Short mmCIF file of C-alpha atoms and ligand atoms in Angstrom, two decimals:
data_model
loop_
_atom_site.label_atom_id
_atom_site.label_comp_id
_atom_site.label_asym_id
_atom_site.label_seq_id
_atom_site.Cartn_x
_atom_site.Cartn_y
_atom_site.Cartn_z
CA MET A 1 -51.83 -6.89 -8.40
CA GLN A 2 -51.52 -3.16 -7.84
CA VAL A 3 -48.14 -1.72 -8.83
CA LEU A 4 -46.81 0.89 -6.43
CA GLU A 5 -45.57 3.69 -8.64
CA ARG A 6 -44.56 6.19 -6.05
CA THR A 7 -41.23 6.11 -4.24
CA PRO A 8 -41.65 4.52 -0.82
CA LYS A 9 -41.40 6.97 2.06
CA VAL A 10 -38.14 7.01 3.97
CA GLU A 11 -37.80 8.33 7.47
CA THR A 12 -34.61 10.38 7.40
CA LYS A 13 -31.75 9.10 9.55
CA LEU A 14 -30.31 12.61 9.71
CA PRO A 15 -33.19 15.01 10.31
CA ALA A 16 -30.95 17.95 11.20
CA VAL A 17 -28.75 17.62 8.13
CA GLY A 18 -29.08 19.59 4.91
CA THR A 19 -26.43 20.30 2.27
CA THR A 20 -23.08 21.18 3.84
CA ILE A 21 -22.29 24.86 4.28
CA PHE A 22 -19.16 24.38 2.14
CA THR A 23 -21.18 23.22 -0.83
CA VAL A 24 -23.85 25.88 -0.31
CA MET A 25 -21.29 28.70 -0.19
CA SER A 26 -19.24 27.36 -3.10
CA GLN A 27 -22.41 27.18 -5.19
CA LEU A 28 -23.32 30.74 -4.25
CA ALA A 29 -19.76 31.88 -5.00
CA ALA A 30 -19.92 30.26 -8.45
CA GLU A 31 -23.35 31.76 -9.15
CA LYS A 32 -22.18 35.26 -8.19
CA ALA A 33 -18.74 34.81 -9.78
CA ALA A 34 -17.33 35.62 -6.34
CA VAL A 35 -13.78 34.91 -5.13
CA ASN A 36 -14.20 31.74 -3.11
CA LEU A 37 -12.45 32.24 0.24
CA GLY A 38 -15.14 30.03 1.79
CA GLN A 39 -14.65 26.33 1.20
CA GLY A 40 -11.24 25.11 2.29
CA PHE A 41 -9.28 24.10 -0.81
CA PRO A 42 -6.29 25.56 -2.60
CA ASP A 43 -7.04 27.45 -5.82
CA PHE A 44 -3.48 26.83 -7.06
CA HIS A 45 -1.94 23.76 -8.63
CA CYS A 46 -0.13 20.96 -6.88
CA ASP A 47 3.47 20.10 -7.78
CA PRO A 48 3.43 18.93 -11.43
CA ALA A 49 5.82 16.13 -10.37
CA LEU A 50 2.95 14.64 -8.40
CA VAL A 51 0.64 14.69 -11.41
CA ASP A 52 3.42 13.13 -13.53
CA ALA A 53 3.84 10.39 -10.93
CA VAL A 54 0.11 9.49 -11.18
CA THR A 55 0.33 9.44 -15.00
CA GLN A 56 3.39 7.22 -14.83
CA ALA A 57 1.66 4.85 -12.42
CA MET A 58 -1.34 4.59 -14.74
CA GLN A 59 0.89 4.06 -17.77
CA ALA A 60 2.83 1.42 -15.90
CA GLY A 61 -0.45 -0.47 -15.55
CA HIS A 62 -1.21 0.19 -11.88
CA ASN A 63 -4.91 0.37 -12.53
CA GLN A 64 -6.44 -2.56 -10.66
CA TYR A 65 -7.43 -2.95 -7.01
CA PRO A 66 -4.57 -2.43 -4.60
CA PRO A 67 -4.47 -4.44 -1.34
CA MET A 68 -7.49 -3.68 0.89
CA ALA A 69 -5.53 -1.68 3.48
CA GLY A 70 -3.58 0.26 0.86
CA LEU A 71 -0.30 -0.21 -1.01
CA PRO A 72 2.45 -1.50 1.29
CA VAL A 73 4.91 1.00 -0.22
CA LEU A 74 2.65 3.91 0.79
CA ARG A 75 1.92 2.48 4.25
CA ASN A 76 5.67 2.06 4.76
CA ALA A 77 6.30 5.65 3.70
CA ILE A 78 3.69 6.84 6.24
CA ALA A 79 5.14 4.70 9.03
CA THR A 80 8.59 6.11 8.28
CA LYS A 81 7.28 9.67 8.36
CA ILE A 82 5.41 9.22 11.64
CA GLU A 83 8.49 7.72 13.25
CA ALA A 84 10.72 10.52 11.95
CA LEU A 85 8.37 13.28 13.12
CA HIS A 86 6.85 11.86 16.29
CA ALA A 87 9.17 9.05 17.39
CA ARG A 88 6.44 6.41 17.42
CA GLN A 89 6.59 3.16 15.46
CA TYR A 90 3.49 2.00 13.63
CA SER A 91 3.49 -1.30 11.81
CA ALA A 92 2.84 -0.56 8.15
CA ASN A 93 1.26 -4.00 7.87
CA ASP A 94 -1.14 -3.93 10.77
CA GLU A 95 -1.53 -0.34 11.95
CA ILE A 96 -1.85 1.95 8.94
CA THR A 97 -4.79 1.97 6.50
CA ILE A 98 -5.16 4.14 3.41
CA THR A 99 -8.57 5.81 3.22
CA ALA A 100 -10.66 7.81 0.76
CA GLY A 101 -9.72 11.05 2.48
CA ALA A 102 -10.02 11.86 6.14
CA THR A 103 -13.80 11.96 5.79
CA GLN A 104 -13.94 8.21 5.21
CA GLY A 105 -11.27 7.62 7.86
CA ILE A 106 -13.35 9.37 10.50
CA ILE A 107 -16.68 7.75 9.69
CA THR A 108 -15.07 4.32 9.42
CA ALA A 109 -13.44 4.70 12.84
CA VAL A 110 -16.77 5.82 14.32
CA LEU A 111 -18.72 2.96 12.72
CA ALA A 112 -16.09 0.49 13.88
CA VAL A 113 -16.30 1.35 17.58
CA VAL A 114 -19.51 3.22 18.38
CA ARG A 115 -22.68 1.25 19.20
CA PRO A 116 -26.21 2.42 19.86
CA GLY A 117 -26.30 4.01 23.31
CA ASP A 118 -22.63 4.97 23.30
CA GLU A 119 -21.71 8.58 23.89
CA VAL A 120 -19.03 10.36 21.88
CA ILE A 121 -17.63 13.70 23.03
CA VAL A 122 -17.09 16.35 20.37
CA LEU A 123 -15.64 19.78 21.06
CA GLU A 124 -17.66 22.59 19.52
CA PRO A 125 -17.23 24.29 17.13
CA CYS A 126 -16.44 21.15 15.17
CA TYR A 127 -16.12 19.90 11.62
CA ASP A 128 -19.49 19.18 10.14
CA SER A 129 -19.15 15.45 9.53
CA TYR A 130 -18.49 14.41 13.16
CA VAL A 131 -21.97 14.61 14.64
CA PRO A 132 -23.80 12.95 11.70
CA ASN A 133 -21.13 10.18 11.75
CA ILE A 134 -21.87 9.48 15.41
CA GLU A 135 -25.60 9.54 14.79
CA LEU A 136 -25.31 7.11 11.86
CA ALA A 137 -23.53 4.69 14.22
CA GLY A 138 -26.48 5.01 16.64
CA GLY A 139 -24.33 6.88 19.15
CA THR A 140 -25.15 10.04 21.05
CA PRO A 141 -22.97 13.08 20.39
CA VAL A 142 -22.07 14.96 23.56
CA ARG A 143 -21.13 18.51 22.63
CA VAL A 144 -18.58 20.21 24.87
CA PRO A 145 -17.79 23.83 24.03
CA LEU A 146 -14.24 25.04 23.50
CA THR A 147 -13.52 28.14 25.61
CA PRO A 148 -15.45 31.18 24.33
CA HIS A 149 -13.45 33.50 22.02
CA THR A 150 -10.15 31.61 22.51
CA PHE A 151 -11.29 28.14 21.39
CA ARG A 152 -9.10 26.18 23.83
CA PRO A 153 -10.11 22.77 25.23
CA ASP A 154 -11.93 23.23 28.54
CA PHE A 155 -10.75 20.23 30.54
CA ASP A 156 -13.16 20.74 33.42
CA LYS A 157 -16.03 20.58 30.99
CA ILE A 158 -14.50 17.58 29.17
CA SER A 159 -14.08 15.72 32.47
CA ALA A 160 -17.62 16.59 33.49
CA ALA A 161 -18.97 15.22 30.19
CA ILE A 162 -17.43 11.76 30.73
CA THR A 163 -19.89 9.08 31.82
CA PRO A 164 -19.75 5.26 31.92
CA ARG A 165 -21.25 5.35 28.42
CA THR A 166 -18.52 7.51 26.88
CA ARG A 167 -16.95 5.41 24.10
CA ALA A 168 -14.76 8.00 22.39
CA ILE A 169 -13.70 11.62 22.15
CA LEU A 170 -13.05 13.32 18.85
CA ILE A 171 -10.45 16.09 18.74
CA ASN A 172 -9.04 18.19 15.93
CA SER A 173 -5.74 20.09 15.95
CA PRO A 174 -4.85 22.24 14.04
CA HIS A 175 -8.47 23.17 14.34
CA ASN A 176 -11.07 23.83 11.71
CA PRO A 177 -12.61 26.42 11.95
CA SER A 178 -10.82 28.35 14.74
CA ALA A 179 -7.24 27.77 13.50
CA THR A 180 -5.99 27.06 17.03
CA VAL A 181 -3.37 24.37 17.73
CA TRP A 182 -3.28 22.19 20.85
CA SER A 183 -0.18 22.63 23.00
CA GLU A 184 1.87 19.80 24.47
CA ALA A 185 0.45 20.64 27.91
CA GLU A 186 -3.09 20.31 26.58
CA MET A 187 -2.37 16.93 25.00
CA LEU A 188 -0.80 15.78 28.30
CA ARG A 189 -3.86 16.96 30.18
CA LEU A 190 -6.12 14.98 27.87
CA GLN A 191 -3.86 11.97 28.35
CA ASP A 192 -4.25 12.27 32.13
CA ILE A 193 -8.01 12.56 31.92
CA LEU A 194 -8.36 9.54 29.64
CA ALA A 195 -5.76 7.43 31.50
CA PRO A 196 -8.12 5.70 33.95
CA THR A 197 -10.78 5.10 31.28
CA GLU A 198 -11.47 2.83 28.30
CA ILE A 199 -12.32 5.86 26.17
CA LEU A 200 -10.99 5.83 22.61
CA LEU A 201 -9.57 8.88 20.88
CA ILE A 202 -10.23 9.91 17.29
CA SER A 203 -7.65 12.55 16.49
CA ASP A 204 -8.34 14.50 13.30
CA GLU A 205 -4.92 15.79 12.27
CA VAL A 206 -5.58 16.72 8.66
CA TYR A 207 -3.80 20.09 9.02
CA GLU A 208 -0.77 18.48 10.72
CA HIS A 209 1.70 20.22 8.41
CA MET A 210 0.23 23.70 8.74
CA VAL A 211 1.47 24.92 12.13
CA PHE A 212 3.03 28.38 12.37
CA ASP A 213 5.39 30.62 14.36
CA GLY A 214 7.80 27.81 15.19
CA GLN A 215 5.18 25.82 17.09
CA GLN A 216 5.11 22.05 16.63
CA HIS A 217 2.17 19.84 15.73
CA GLN A 218 1.41 17.76 18.81
CA SER A 219 0.19 14.57 17.20
CA ALA A 220 -1.52 12.05 19.45
CA ALA A 221 1.27 9.75 18.19
CA ARG A 222 3.72 11.60 20.46
CA PHE A 223 1.94 10.56 23.68
CA ALA A 224 2.06 6.87 24.59
CA GLY A 225 -1.16 7.02 26.59
CA LEU A 226 -3.01 8.69 23.73
CA ALA A 227 -1.47 6.71 20.85
CA ALA A 228 -2.49 3.46 22.54
CA ARG A 229 -6.17 4.42 22.28
CA ALA A 230 -6.12 6.59 19.14
CA PHE A 231 -7.22 6.50 15.57
CA ILE A 232 -5.03 9.21 14.05
CA VAL A 233 -6.55 10.56 10.87
CA SER A 234 -4.72 12.55 8.18
CA SER A 235 -5.28 13.67 4.60
CA PHE A 236 -2.93 13.98 1.63
CA GLY A 237 -5.42 16.40 0.14
CA LYS A 238 -4.38 19.13 2.57
CA THR A 239 -0.66 18.45 2.62
CA TYR A 240 -0.09 18.20 -1.13
CA HIS A 241 -2.76 20.64 -2.43
CA VAL A 242 -4.89 17.85 -3.91
CA THR A 243 -8.14 17.92 -1.96
CA GLY A 244 -9.98 16.41 -4.92
CA TRP A 245 -7.89 13.23 -4.90
CA LYS A 246 -9.53 12.16 -1.65
CA VAL A 247 -6.75 10.05 -0.18
CA GLY A 248 -5.83 9.99 3.49
CA TYR A 249 -4.86 7.49 6.14
CA VAL A 250 -5.62 6.25 9.60
CA ALA A 251 -2.92 5.08 12.02
CA ALA A 252 -4.10 3.06 15.01
CA PRO A 253 -2.83 0.22 17.22
CA ALA A 254 -3.24 -3.22 15.63
CA SER A 255 -6.38 -4.22 17.55
CA LEU A 256 -8.12 -0.95 16.63
CA SER A 257 -6.87 -1.12 13.05
CA ALA A 258 -8.27 -4.67 12.75
CA GLU A 259 -11.75 -3.41 13.70
CA PHE A 260 -11.30 -0.38 11.44
CA ARG A 261 -10.47 -2.61 8.48
CA LYS A 262 -13.52 -4.78 9.02
CA VAL A 263 -15.64 -1.71 8.27
CA HIS A 264 -13.26 -0.21 5.71
CA GLN A 265 -13.40 -3.31 3.51
CA PHE A 266 -17.14 -2.94 3.18
CA ASN A 267 -17.50 0.80 2.88
CA VAL A 268 -14.78 1.45 0.30
CA PHE A 269 -12.78 -1.81 0.20
CA THR A 270 -9.80 0.11 -1.09
CA VAL A 271 -8.60 3.44 -2.51
CA ASN A 272 -7.46 4.33 -6.01
CA THR A 273 -4.22 2.65 -7.04
CA PRO A 274 -2.24 5.09 -9.24
CA VAL A 275 -2.63 7.93 -6.74
CA GLN A 276 -1.29 5.68 -3.99
CA HIS A 277 1.76 4.84 -6.11
CA ALA A 278 2.34 8.52 -6.84
CA LEU A 279 2.00 9.55 -3.19
CA ALA A 280 4.39 6.82 -2.09
CA ALA A 281 7.05 8.00 -4.54
CA TYR A 282 6.46 11.66 -3.68
CA MET A 283 6.63 11.10 0.06
CA SER A 284 10.18 9.84 -0.20
CA GLN A 285 11.26 13.49 -0.10
CA PRO A 286 10.19 15.25 3.09
CA ALA A 287 10.78 18.76 1.69
CA PRO A 288 7.21 19.40 0.46
CA TYR A 289 5.65 18.81 3.87
CA LEU A 290 8.53 20.31 5.82
CA GLU A 291 8.25 23.50 3.76
CA LEU A 292 4.50 23.75 4.12
CA PRO A 293 4.44 25.76 7.39
CA ALA A 294 6.58 28.53 5.85
CA PHE A 295 4.51 28.47 2.66
CA TYR A 296 1.21 28.92 4.49
CA GLN A 297 2.58 31.22 7.19
CA ARG A 298 3.52 33.67 4.43
CA LYS A 299 -0.01 33.48 3.04
CA ARG A 300 -1.46 33.97 6.52
CA ASP A 301 0.74 37.02 7.09
CA LEU A 302 -0.11 38.61 3.76
CA PHE A 303 -3.78 38.01 4.45
CA LEU A 304 -3.35 39.62 7.86
CA ASP A 305 -1.63 42.68 6.34
CA GLY A 306 -4.76 43.23 4.30
CA LEU A 307 -7.08 42.59 7.21
CA ARG A 308 -5.30 45.14 9.38
CA LYS A 309 -6.39 47.88 6.97
CA THR A 310 -10.01 47.10 7.83
CA ARG A 311 -12.25 47.10 10.86
CA LEU A 312 -12.60 43.34 10.65
CA LYS A 313 -10.83 41.98 13.72
CA PRO A 314 -8.61 38.95 13.03
CA LEU A 315 -8.45 36.09 15.53
CA HIS A 316 -5.06 34.44 15.97
CA THR A 317 -4.33 31.73 13.40
CA GLN A 318 -1.85 29.26 14.90
CA GLY A 319 -2.34 26.60 12.25
CA SER A 320 -4.51 25.31 9.35
CA TYR A 321 -5.29 27.48 6.31
CA PHE A 322 -8.13 29.40 7.91
CA GLN A 323 -8.38 32.92 9.25
CA CYS A 324 -11.35 33.81 11.43
CA VAL A 325 -12.46 37.42 11.75
CA ASP A 326 -14.81 39.19 14.13
CA ILE A 327 -17.28 41.20 12.06
CA SER A 328 -19.00 43.00 14.93
CA GLU A 329 -17.36 46.40 14.35
CA VAL A 330 -18.27 46.39 10.71
CA SER A 331 -21.78 45.08 10.65
CA ASP A 332 -24.90 44.32 12.66
CA LEU A 333 -25.79 41.42 10.40
CA SER A 334 -25.85 37.83 11.57
CA GLU A 335 -22.94 35.69 10.37
CA ALA A 336 -25.15 34.07 7.76
CA ASP A 337 -26.50 37.35 6.39
CA PHE A 338 -23.02 38.86 6.40
CA CYS A 339 -21.63 35.92 4.38
CA GLN A 340 -24.55 36.13 1.94
CA TRP A 341 -23.98 39.87 1.56
CA LEU A 342 -20.22 39.51 1.21
CA THR A 343 -20.62 36.86 -1.49
CA SER A 344 -23.47 38.46 -3.41
CA GLU A 345 -22.62 42.14 -3.14
CA ILE A 346 -18.85 42.28 -2.67
CA GLY A 347 -17.94 39.12 -4.53
CA VAL A 348 -16.06 37.26 -1.78
CA ALA A 349 -17.33 34.06 -0.14
CA ALA A 350 -16.69 33.24 3.52
CA ILE A 351 -18.10 30.63 5.92
CA THR A 352 -20.09 31.30 9.09
CA LEU A 353 -18.74 29.89 12.35
CA SER A 354 -22.32 29.13 13.36
CA ALA A 355 -22.28 26.28 10.82
CA PHE A 356 -19.89 24.44 13.15
CA TYR A 357 -22.31 24.47 16.10
CA GLY A 358 -25.35 22.26 16.62
CA SER A 359 -27.26 25.22 18.05
CA GLY A 360 -26.20 27.57 15.24
CA PHE A 361 -24.54 29.81 17.87
CA ASP A 362 -23.77 33.16 16.25
CA GLN A 363 -20.76 34.98 17.75
CA ARG A 364 -20.30 37.35 14.77
CA VAL A 365 -17.21 35.54 13.53
CA VAL A 366 -16.67 34.28 9.98
CA ARG A 367 -13.97 32.10 8.47
CA PHE A 368 -11.85 32.83 5.41
CA CYS A 369 -9.59 30.28 3.73
CA PHE A 370 -6.24 31.75 2.65
CA ALA A 371 -5.09 28.72 0.62
CA LYS A 372 -5.61 30.96 -2.37
CA LYS A 373 -3.61 32.88 -4.93
CA MET A 374 -2.58 36.10 -3.23
CA LYS A 375 -3.84 38.29 -6.08
CA ARG A 376 -7.37 37.11 -5.20
CA CYS A 377 -6.97 38.12 -1.57
CA ASN A 378 -5.26 41.38 -2.48
CA TRP A 379 -8.20 42.33 -4.65
CA LEU A 380 -10.41 41.98 -1.59
CA TRP A 381 -8.27 44.35 0.45
CA ARG A 382 -8.27 46.92 -2.35
CA VAL A 383 -12.07 47.03 -2.58
CA TRP A 384 -12.82 46.47 1.08
CA PRO A 385 -12.26 49.99 2.53
CA SER A 386 -14.93 51.45 0.25
CA CYS A 387 -17.25 48.53 1.06
CA GLU A 388 -16.69 49.12 4.75
CA ALA A 389 -17.45 52.82 4.34
CA LEU A 390 -20.66 51.93 2.54
CA PHE A 391 -21.59 49.45 5.19
CA LEU A 392 -20.95 51.74 8.09
CA SER A 393 -22.69 54.77 6.58
N1 LIG B 401 -11.45 17.05 9.00
C1 LIG B 401 -11.30 18.38 8.92
C2 LIG B 401 -11.12 19.15 10.17
C3 LIG B 401 -11.33 19.03 7.70
O1 LIG B 401 -11.22 20.34 7.64
C4 LIG B 401 -11.47 18.25 6.52
C5 LIG B 401 -11.42 18.98 5.22
N2 LIG B 401 -12.36 18.83 4.39
C6 LIG B 401 -11.65 16.87 6.65
C7 LIG B 401 -11.62 16.29 7.90
C8 LIG B 401 -11.87 15.98 5.46
O2 LIG B 401 -10.70 15.74 4.75
P1 LIG B 401 -10.70 14.96 3.37
O3 LIG B 401 -10.96 15.98 2.31
O4 LIG B 401 -9.39 14.33 3.28
O5 LIG B 401 -11.81 13.96 3.42
N1 LIG B 402 -12.91 20.96 5.05
C1 LIG B 402 -13.24 21.93 4.08
C2 LIG B 402 -13.63 23.22 4.82
O1 LIG B 402 -13.71 23.25 6.01
C3 LIG B 402 -14.35 21.59 3.14
C4 LIG B 402 -14.57 20.18 2.77
C5 LIG B 402 -15.94 19.97 2.26
O2 LIG B 402 -16.44 20.73 1.45
N2 LIG B 402 -16.61 18.98 2.77
O3 LIG B 402 -13.88 24.19 4.19
#
């Protein structure tokens, strides 16, 4: 019998997908020893008390599988927080599931409800995992643009995109990459549009605690007509400066959570135990998340002070830890070439907005992450004027 020694050919399920822009730019930043203002993650430490709490949980022997849906004590803490902040009760038992970050929460929700032939509306620019998630479920992504330059939901276009095959809509506020935040009126408008339909909502709220200038995060949990059809996804990575721990959660009505858990139990089964214990203990004090807006608003403002000394034009950051800038007065390069140049020649990594569009639409805007030590950003503003002079000459 002939032994086949070559690897069998596989037809890719994701022909349009390569390595994510975040990984590509972080690799380039490391290679060039550049300051990484590209990939969204803090370059500072989390609260040492949180690390101690994980150590204590491990030492106390919490090292085996937790319950499939997550530790009850953590689910209770989340239910308590949602009720305190958004006045909606979720049953910790049946309606909250701990996930391996928001990434797993989103794909699990999509796999749980989207079938081949279903359409799912995404609002572009959008986070890079959404479209591949829909495609893996056999669904068809329907891309609806946010308003040009201002990145607001365009409800006429959203309404026009709805068909009898629309299964879900995926929204994200505070928004990555544009740093806009949905208003109450916008959430109400979405609620009205969805009211006569069976369309589900996947609401990516990972930056829920980074909303600035006294504005409030308008969680889907605050709106009865949205909460009743929503998978609300959040991430402890963002809130507690621990993106590498990969723990998040999904809150959804019991019938949706039951379907979610059917998939969850076979794609991760459960999420690491000592971190769940630590997060549950840490969440008992609200101060860390209540103080987060002021913490990041200060970073945003310092970043803006630097930007104002340049010809880079800042867009308005309402929330998240991202600052977008219009590069058109500084350079004729495409977003991708500008980011390559900035990383390789100036030593600062940024992310193109075009990476968040299926078409690669280039509007000459790039994204910086300011969840960084301020001395790193300040260095950029010190060197930038001479770079700009060089560039413009
Ligand atoms: N959604 C958005 C909008 C994000 O920016 C991120 C950050 N990576 C995620 C989801 C994924 O979060 P996590 O790291 O918890 O998987
Ligand atoms: N969400 C982060 C960002 O937008 C990156 C996460 C990742 O690398 N997948 O930069």
